[in-house]
PDB file of C-alpha atoms in Angstrom:
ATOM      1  CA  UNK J   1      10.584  66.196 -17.857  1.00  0.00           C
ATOM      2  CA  UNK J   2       9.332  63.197 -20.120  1.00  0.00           C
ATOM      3  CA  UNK J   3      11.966  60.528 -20.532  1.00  0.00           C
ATOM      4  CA  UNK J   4      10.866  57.519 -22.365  1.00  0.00           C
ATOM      5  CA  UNK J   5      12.678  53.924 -22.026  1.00  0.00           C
ATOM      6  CA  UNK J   6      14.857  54.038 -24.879  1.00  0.00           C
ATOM      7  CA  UNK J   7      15.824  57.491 -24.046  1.00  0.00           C
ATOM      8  CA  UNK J   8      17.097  56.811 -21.016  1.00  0.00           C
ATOM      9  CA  UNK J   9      18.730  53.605 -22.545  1.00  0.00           C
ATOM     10  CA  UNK J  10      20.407  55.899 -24.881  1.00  0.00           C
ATOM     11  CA  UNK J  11      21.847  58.464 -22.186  1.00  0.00           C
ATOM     12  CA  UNK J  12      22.981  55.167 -20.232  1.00  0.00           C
ATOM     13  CA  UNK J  13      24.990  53.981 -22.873  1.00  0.00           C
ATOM     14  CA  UNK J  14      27.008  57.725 -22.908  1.00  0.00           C
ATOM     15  CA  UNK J  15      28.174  56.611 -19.179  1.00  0.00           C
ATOM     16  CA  UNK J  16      27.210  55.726 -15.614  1.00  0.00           C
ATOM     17  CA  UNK J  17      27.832  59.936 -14.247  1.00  0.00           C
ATOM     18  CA  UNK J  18      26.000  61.315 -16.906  1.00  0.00           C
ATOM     19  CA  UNK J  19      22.786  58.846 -16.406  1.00  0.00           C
ATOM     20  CA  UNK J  20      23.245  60.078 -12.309  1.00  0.00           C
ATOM     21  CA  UNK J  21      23.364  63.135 -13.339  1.00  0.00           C
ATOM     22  CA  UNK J  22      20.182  63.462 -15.261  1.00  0.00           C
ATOM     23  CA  UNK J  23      18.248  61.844 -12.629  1.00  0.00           C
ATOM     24  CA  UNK J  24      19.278  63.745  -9.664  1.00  0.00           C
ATOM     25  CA  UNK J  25      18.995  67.163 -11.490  1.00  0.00           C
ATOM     26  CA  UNK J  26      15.397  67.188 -12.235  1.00  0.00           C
ATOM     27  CA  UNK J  27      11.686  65.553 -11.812  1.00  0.00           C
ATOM     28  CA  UNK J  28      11.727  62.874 -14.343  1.00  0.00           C
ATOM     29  CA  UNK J  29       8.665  60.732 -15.400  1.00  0.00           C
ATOM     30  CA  UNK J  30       9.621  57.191 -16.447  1.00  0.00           C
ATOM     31  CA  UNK J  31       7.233  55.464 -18.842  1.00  0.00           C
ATOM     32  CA  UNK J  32       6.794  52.567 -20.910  1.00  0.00           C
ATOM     33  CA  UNK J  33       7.726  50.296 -17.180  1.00  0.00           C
ATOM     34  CA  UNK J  34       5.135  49.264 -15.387  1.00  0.00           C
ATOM     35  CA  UNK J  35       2.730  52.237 -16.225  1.00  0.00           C
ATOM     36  CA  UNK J  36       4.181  55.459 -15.110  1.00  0.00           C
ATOM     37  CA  UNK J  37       6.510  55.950 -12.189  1.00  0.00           C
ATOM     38  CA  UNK J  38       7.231  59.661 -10.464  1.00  0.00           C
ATOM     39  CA  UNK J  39      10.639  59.831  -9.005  1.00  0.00           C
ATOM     40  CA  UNK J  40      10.410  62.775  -6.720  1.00  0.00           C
ATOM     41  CA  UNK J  41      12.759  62.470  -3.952  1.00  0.00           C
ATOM     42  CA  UNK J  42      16.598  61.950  -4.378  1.00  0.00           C
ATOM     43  CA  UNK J  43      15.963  58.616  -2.544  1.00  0.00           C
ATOM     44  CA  UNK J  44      13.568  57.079  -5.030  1.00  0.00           C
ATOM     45  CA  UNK J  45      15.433  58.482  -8.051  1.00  0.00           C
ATOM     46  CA  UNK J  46      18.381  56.537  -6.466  1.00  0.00           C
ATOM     47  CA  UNK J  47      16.239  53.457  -6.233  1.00  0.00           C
ATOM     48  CA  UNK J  48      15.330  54.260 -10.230  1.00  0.00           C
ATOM     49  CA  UNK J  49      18.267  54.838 -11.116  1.00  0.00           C
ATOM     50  CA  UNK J  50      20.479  51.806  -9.870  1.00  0.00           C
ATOM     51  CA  UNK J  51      17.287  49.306 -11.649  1.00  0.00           C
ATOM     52  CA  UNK J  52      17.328  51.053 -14.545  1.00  0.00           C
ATOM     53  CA  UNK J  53      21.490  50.667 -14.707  1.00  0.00           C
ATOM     54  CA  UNK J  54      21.199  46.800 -13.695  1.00  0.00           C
ATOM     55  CA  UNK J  55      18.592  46.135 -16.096  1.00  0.00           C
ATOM     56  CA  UNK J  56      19.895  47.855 -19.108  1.00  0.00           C
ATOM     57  CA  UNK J  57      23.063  45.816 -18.757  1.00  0.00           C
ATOM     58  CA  UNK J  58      21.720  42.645 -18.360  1.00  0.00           C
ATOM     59  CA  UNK J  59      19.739  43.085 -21.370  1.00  0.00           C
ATOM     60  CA  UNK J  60      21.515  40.862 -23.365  1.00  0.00           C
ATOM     61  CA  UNK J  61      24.742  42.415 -24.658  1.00  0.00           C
ATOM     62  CA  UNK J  62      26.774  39.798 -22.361  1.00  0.00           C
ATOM     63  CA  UNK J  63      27.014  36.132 -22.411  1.00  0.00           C
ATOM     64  CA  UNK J  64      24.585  34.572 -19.955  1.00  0.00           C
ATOM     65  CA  UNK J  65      27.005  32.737 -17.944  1.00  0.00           C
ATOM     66  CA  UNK J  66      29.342  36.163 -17.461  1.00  0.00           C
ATOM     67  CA  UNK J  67      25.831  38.110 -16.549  1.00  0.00           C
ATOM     68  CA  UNK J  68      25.213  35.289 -13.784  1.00  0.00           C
ATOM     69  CA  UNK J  69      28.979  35.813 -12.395  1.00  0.00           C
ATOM     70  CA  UNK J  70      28.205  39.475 -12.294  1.00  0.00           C
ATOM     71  CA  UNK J  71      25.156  39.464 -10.577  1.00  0.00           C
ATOM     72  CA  UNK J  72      26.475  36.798  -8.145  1.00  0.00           C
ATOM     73  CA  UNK J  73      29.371  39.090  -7.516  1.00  0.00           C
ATOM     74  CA  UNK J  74      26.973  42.060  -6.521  1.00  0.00           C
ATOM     75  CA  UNK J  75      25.011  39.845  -4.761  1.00  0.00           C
ATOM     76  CA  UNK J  76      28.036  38.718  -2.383  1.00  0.00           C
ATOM     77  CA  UNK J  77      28.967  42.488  -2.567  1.00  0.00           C
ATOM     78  CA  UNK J  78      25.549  43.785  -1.020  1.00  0.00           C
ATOM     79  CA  UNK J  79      25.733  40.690   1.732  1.00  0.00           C
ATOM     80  CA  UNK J  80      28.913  41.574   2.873  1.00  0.00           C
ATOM     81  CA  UNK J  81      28.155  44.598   2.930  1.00  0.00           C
ATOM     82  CA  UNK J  82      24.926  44.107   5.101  1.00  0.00           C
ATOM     83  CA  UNK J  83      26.911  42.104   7.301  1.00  0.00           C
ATOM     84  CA  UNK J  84      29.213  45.013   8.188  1.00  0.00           C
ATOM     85  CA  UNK J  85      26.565  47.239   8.476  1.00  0.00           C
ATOM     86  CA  UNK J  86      25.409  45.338  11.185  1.00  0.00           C
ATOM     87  CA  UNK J  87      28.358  44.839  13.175  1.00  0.00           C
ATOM     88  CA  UNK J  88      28.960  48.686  12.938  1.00  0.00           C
ATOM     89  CA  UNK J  89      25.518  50.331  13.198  1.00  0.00           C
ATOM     90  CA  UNK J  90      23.172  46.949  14.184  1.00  0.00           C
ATOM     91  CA  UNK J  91      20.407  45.601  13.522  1.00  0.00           C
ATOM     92  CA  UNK J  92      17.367  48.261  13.591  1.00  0.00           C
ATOM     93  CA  UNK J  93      19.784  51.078  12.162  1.00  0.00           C
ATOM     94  CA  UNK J  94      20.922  48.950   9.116  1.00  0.00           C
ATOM     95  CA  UNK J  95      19.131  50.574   5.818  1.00  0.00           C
ATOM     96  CA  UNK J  96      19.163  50.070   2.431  1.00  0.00           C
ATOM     97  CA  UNK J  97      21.551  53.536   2.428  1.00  0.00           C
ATOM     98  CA  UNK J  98      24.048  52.238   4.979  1.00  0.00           C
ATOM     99  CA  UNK J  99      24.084  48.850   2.780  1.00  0.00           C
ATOM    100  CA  UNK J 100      24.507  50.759  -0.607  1.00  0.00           C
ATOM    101  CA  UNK J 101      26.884  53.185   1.247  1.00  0.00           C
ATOM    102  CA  UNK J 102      29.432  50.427   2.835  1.00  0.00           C
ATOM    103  CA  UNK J 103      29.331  48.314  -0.988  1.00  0.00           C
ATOM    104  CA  UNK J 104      29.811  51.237  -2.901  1.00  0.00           C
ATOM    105  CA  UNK J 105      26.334  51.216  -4.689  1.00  0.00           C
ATOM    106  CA  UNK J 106      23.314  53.039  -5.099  1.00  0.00           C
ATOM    107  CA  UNK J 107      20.397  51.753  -2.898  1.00  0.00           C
ATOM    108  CA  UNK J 108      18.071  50.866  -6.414  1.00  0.00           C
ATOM    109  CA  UNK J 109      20.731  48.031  -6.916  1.00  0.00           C
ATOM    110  CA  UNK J 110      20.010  46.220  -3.432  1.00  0.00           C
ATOM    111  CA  UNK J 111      16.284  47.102  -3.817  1.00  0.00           C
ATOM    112  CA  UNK J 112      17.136  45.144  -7.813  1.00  0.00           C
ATOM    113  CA  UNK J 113      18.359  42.085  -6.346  1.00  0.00           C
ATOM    114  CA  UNK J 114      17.012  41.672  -2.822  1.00  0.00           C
ATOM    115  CA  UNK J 115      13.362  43.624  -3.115  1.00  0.00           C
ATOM    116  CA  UNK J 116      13.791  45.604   0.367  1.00  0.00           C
ATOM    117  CA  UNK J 117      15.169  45.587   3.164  1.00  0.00           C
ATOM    118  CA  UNK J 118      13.800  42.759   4.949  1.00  0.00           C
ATOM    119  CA  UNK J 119      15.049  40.573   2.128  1.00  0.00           C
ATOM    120  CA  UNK J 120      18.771  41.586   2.421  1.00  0.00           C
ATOM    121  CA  UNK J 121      18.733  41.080   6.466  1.00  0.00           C
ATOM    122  CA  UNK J 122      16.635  37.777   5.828  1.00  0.00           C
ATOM    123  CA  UNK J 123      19.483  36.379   3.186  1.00  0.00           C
ATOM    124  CA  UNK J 124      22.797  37.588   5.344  1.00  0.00           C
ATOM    125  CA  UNK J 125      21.315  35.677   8.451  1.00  0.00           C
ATOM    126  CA  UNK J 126      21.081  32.912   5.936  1.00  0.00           C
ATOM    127  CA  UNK J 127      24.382  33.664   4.647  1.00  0.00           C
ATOM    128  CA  UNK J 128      25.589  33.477   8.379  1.00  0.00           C
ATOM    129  CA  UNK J 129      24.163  30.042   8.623  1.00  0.00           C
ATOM    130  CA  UNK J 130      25.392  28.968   5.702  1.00  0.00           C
ATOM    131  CA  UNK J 131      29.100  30.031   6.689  1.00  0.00           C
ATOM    132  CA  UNK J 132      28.745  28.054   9.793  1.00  0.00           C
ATOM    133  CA  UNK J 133      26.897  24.973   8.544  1.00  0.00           C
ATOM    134  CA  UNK J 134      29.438  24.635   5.866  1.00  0.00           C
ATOM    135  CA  UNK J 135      32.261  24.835   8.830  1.00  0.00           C
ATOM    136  CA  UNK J 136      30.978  22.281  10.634  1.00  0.00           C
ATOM    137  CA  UNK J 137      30.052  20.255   8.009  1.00  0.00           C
ATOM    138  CA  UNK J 138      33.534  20.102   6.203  1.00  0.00           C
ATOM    139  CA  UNK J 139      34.814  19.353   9.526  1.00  0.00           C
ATOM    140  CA  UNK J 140      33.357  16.588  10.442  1.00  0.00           C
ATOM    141  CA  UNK J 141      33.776  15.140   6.870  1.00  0.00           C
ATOM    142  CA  UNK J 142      37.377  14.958   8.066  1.00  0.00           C
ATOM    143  CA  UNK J 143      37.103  13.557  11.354  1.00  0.00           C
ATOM    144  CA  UNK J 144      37.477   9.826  12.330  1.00  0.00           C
ATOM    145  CA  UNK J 145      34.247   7.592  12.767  1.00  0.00           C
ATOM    146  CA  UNK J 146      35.164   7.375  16.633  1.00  0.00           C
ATOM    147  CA  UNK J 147      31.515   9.534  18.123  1.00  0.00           C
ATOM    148  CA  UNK J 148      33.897  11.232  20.850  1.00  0.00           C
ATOM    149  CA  UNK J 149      36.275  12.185  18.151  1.00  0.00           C
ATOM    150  CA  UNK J 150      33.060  13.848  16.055  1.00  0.00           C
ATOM    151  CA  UNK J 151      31.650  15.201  19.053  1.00  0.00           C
ATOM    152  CA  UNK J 152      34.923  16.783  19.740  1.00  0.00           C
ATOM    153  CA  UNK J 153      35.070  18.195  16.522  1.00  0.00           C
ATOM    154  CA  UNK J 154      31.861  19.441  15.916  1.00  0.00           C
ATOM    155  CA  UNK J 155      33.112  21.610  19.488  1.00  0.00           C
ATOM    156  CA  UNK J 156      36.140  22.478  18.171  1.00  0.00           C
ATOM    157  CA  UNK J 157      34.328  24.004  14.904  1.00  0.00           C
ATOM    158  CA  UNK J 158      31.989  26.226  17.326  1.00  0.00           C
ATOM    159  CA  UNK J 159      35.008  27.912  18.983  1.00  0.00           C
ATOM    160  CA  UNK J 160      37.348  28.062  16.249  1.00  0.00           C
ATOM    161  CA  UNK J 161      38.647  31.799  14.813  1.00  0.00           C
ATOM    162  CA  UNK J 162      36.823  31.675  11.553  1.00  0.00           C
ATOM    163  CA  UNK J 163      33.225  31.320  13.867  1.00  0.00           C
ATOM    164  CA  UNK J 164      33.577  32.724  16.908  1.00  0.00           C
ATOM    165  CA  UNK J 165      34.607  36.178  16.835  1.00  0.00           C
ATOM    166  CA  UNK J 166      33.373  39.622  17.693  1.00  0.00           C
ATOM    167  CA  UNK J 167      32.655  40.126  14.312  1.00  0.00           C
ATOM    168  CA  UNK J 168      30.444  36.910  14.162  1.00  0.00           C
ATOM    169  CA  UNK J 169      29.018  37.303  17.471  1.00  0.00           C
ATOM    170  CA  UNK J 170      27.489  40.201  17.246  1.00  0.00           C
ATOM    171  CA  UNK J 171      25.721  39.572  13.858  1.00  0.00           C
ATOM    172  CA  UNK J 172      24.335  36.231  15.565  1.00  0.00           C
ATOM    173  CA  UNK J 173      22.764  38.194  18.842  1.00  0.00           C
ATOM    174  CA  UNK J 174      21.513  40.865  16.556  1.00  0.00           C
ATOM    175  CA  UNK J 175      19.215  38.370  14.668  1.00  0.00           C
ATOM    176  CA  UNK J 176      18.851  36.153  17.800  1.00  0.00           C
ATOM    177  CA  UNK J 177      17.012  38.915  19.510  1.00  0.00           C
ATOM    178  CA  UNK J 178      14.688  39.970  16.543  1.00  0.00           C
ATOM    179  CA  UNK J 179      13.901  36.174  15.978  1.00  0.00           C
ATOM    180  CA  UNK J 180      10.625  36.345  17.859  1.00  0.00           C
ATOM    181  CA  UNK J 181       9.192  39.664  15.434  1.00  0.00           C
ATOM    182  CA  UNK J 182      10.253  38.501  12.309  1.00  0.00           C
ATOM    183  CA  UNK J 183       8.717  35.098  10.711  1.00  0.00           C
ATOM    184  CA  UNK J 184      11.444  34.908   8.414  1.00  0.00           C
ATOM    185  CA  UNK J 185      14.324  35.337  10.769  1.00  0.00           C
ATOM    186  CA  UNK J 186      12.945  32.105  12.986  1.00  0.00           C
ATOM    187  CA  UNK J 187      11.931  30.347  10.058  1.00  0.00           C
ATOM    188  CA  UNK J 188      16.120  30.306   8.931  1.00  0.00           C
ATOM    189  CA  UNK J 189      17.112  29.396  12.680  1.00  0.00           C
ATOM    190  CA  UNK J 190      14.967  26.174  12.481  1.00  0.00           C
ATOM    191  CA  UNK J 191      16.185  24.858   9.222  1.00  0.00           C
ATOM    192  CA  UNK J 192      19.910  25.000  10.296  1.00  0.00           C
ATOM    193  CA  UNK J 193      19.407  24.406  13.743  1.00  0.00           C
ATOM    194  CA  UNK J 194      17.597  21.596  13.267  1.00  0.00           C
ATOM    195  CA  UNK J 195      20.488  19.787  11.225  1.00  0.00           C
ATOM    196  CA  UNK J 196      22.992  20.512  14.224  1.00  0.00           C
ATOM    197  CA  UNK J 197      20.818  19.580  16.563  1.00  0.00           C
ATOM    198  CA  UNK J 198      19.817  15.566  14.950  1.00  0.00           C
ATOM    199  CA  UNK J 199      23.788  15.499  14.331  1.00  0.00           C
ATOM    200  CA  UNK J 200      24.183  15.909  18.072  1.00  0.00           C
ATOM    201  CA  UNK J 201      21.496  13.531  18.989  1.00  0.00           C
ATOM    202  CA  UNK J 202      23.321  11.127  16.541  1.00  0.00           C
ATOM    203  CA  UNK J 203      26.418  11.474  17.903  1.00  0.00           C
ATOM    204  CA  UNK J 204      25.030  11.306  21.811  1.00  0.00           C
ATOM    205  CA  UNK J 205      23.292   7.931  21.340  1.00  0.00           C
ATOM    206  CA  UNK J 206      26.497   6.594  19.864  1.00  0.00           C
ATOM    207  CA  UNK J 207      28.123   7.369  22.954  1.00  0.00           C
ATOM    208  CA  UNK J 208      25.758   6.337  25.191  1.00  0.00           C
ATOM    209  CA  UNK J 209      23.731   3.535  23.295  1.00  0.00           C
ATOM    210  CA  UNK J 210      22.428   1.899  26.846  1.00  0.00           C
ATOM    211  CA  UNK J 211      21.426   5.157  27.550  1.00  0.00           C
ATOM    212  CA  UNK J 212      18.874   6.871  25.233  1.00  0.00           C
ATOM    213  CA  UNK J 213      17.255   9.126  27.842  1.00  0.00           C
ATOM    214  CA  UNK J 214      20.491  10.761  28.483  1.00  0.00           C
ATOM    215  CA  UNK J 215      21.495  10.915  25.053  1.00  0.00           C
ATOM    216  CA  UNK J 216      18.294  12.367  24.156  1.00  0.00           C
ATOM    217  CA  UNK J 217      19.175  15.408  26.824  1.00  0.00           C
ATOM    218  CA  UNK J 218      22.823  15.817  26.364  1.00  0.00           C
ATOM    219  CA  UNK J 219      22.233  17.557  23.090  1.00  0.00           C
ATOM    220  CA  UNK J 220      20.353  19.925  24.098  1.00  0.00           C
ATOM    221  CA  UNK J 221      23.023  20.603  26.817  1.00  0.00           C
ATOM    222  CA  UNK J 222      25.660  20.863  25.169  1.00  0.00           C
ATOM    223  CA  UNK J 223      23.945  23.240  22.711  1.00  0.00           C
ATOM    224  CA  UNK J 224      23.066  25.398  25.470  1.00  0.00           C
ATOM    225  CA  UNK J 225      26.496  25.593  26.735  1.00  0.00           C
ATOM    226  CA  UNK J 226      28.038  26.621  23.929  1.00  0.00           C
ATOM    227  CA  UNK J 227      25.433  28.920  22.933  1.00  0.00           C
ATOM    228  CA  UNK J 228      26.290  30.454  26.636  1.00  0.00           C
ATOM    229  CA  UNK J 229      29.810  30.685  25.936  1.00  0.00           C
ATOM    230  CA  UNK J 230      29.267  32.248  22.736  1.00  0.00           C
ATOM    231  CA  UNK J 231      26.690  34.840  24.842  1.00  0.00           C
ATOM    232  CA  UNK J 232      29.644  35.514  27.083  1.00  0.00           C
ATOM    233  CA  UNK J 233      32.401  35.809  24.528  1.00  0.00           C
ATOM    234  CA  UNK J 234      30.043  38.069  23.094  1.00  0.00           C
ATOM    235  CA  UNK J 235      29.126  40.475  26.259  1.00  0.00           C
ATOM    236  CA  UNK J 236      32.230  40.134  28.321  1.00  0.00           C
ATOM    237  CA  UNK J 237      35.378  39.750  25.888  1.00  0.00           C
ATOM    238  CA  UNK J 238      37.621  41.209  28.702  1.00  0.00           C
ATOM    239  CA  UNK J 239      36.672  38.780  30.781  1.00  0.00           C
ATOM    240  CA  UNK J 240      36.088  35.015  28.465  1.00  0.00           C
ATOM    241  CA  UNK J 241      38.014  33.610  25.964  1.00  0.00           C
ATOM    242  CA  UNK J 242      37.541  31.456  23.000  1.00  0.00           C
ATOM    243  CA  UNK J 243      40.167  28.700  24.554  1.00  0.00           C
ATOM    244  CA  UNK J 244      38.558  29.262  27.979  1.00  0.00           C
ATOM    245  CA  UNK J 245      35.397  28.650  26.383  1.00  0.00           C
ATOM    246  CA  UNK J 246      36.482  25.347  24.605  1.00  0.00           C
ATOM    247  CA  UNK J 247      38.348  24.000  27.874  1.00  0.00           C
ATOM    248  CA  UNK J 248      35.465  24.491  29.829  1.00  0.00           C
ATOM    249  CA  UNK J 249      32.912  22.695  27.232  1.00  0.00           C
ATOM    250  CA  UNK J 250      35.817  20.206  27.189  1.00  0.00           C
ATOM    251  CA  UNK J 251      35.924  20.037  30.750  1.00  0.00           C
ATOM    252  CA  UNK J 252      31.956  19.312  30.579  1.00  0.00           C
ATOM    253  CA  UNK J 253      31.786  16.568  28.235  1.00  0.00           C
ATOM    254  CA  UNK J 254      34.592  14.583  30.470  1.00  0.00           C
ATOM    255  CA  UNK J 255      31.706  14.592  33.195  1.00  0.00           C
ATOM    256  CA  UNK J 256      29.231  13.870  30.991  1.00  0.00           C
ATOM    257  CA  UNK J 257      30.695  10.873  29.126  1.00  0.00           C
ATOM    258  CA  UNK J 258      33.165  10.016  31.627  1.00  0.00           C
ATOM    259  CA  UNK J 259      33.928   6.227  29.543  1.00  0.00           C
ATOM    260  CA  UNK J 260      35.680   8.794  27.005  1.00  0.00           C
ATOM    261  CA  UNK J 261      37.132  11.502  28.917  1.00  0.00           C
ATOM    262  CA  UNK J 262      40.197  10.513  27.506  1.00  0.00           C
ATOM    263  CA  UNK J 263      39.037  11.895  24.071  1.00  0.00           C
ATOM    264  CA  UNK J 264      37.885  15.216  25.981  1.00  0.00           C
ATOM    265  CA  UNK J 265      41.110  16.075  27.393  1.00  0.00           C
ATOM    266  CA  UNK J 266      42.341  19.545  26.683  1.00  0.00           C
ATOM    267  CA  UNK J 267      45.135  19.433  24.314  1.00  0.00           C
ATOM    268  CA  UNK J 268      48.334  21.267  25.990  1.00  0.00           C
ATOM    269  CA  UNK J 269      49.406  24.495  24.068  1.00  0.00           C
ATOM    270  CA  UNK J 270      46.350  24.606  21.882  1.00  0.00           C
TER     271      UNK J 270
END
């Protein structure tokens, strides 16, 4: 069976089931593309036919800025759904089907807007980051100049509900563990990492200005604690606990700065 561009155009426009339909009930040739394609298997003809669906209605009938909200809508669709993907089936076992299944789609529009599936895993860690960063950020934009105050914050942030939770956790040490086989994956853990970690640094020589060896190290301590006590809340739920964590990192930064262990001190109730 010979369908040509506008044909298929033409049975889109009489609805979404009958398009499906045609597609999954024979061996259809699409020309007039990029050459000529051969959708054999009911995967690719998925793959066909959720392109052919995006780009016939982005073609034009719609204003531009509507089109744009659409397409950022399926974007944030197909991310979320990656992201649950992961948490229920993990890393190596997340597909373009179990993507397309969880949003609702067919697989052709994640291939549309993310390529494959490397480039929907490589954007929801980025996503992740982006979540985080964002946290952090708006945080500290309401803290008080005081360093300890920031510092304190910038803890608070990594332990509160919204970032550290099972959900969260196990997206993070489902990338962390790939990080060293995929270029991309490491590539997005140095750009973000890289802004906490000079914010730290900041923040440490403030505290300890006579000191710039120590503040130099403390960073990197601290970061390694919490990372720890994210590992933890991670692999032993039953056992750790989000305010145990904080108290503990709390607890931590008293020793290490003890001229403001005052502003570390575990608020009662919290």
């Amino acid at each position: 069976m010979n369908l040509s561009w506008l044909d298929l155009c033409q049975v889109e426009r009489r609805g979404e089931d009958i398009f499906r339909k045609v597609f999954l009930s024979a061996q259809i040739k699409i020309s007039g593309l990029t050459g000529t394609a051969n959708c054999g298997t009911r995967e690719k003809v998925e793959v066909w036919f959720g392109f052919l669906m995006v780009a016939s209605k982005g073609s034009g009938r719609k204003p531009r800025k509507e089109r744009k909200e659409n397409a950022d809508m399926r974007r944030r669709q197909i991310l979320d759904a990656t992201l649950k993907s992961i948490v229920t089936n993990g890393l190596a076992k997340t597909t373009l089907a179990t993507v397309a299944n969880e949003a609702g789609l067919s697989q052709g529009v994640a291939v549309f807007y993310f390529k494959s599936k490397t480039g929907i895993l490589t954007e929801a860690l980025r996503d992740q980051y982006q979540t985080y960063e964002a946290h952090w950020v708006a945080a500290l934009g309401k803290a008080p100049e005081d360093p300890a105050t920031r510092l304190r914050t910038i803890i608070e942030a990594d332990f509160s509900p919204k970032i550290c939770n099972s959900n969260a956790l196990a997206i993070w040490f489902a990338f962390f563990g790939e990080q060293n086989f995929v270029p991309q994956y490491a590539e997005i853990n140095r750009e973000f990492e890289d802004k906490r970690s000079k914010m730290l640094s900041e923040i440490c020589h403030q505290l300890v200005p006579d000191d710039p060896d120590k503040a130099s190290l403390a960073g990197g301590w601290i970061d390694t604690l919490t990372d720890g006590y994210w590992q933890k809340l991670h692999l032993f739920p039953h056992i750790y606990s989000r305010e145990g964590a904080l108290t503990q990192t709390l607890n931590f930064l008293q020793t290490l700065f003890p001229s403001h262990a005052e502003a570390f001190q575990a608020k009662v109730g919290k």
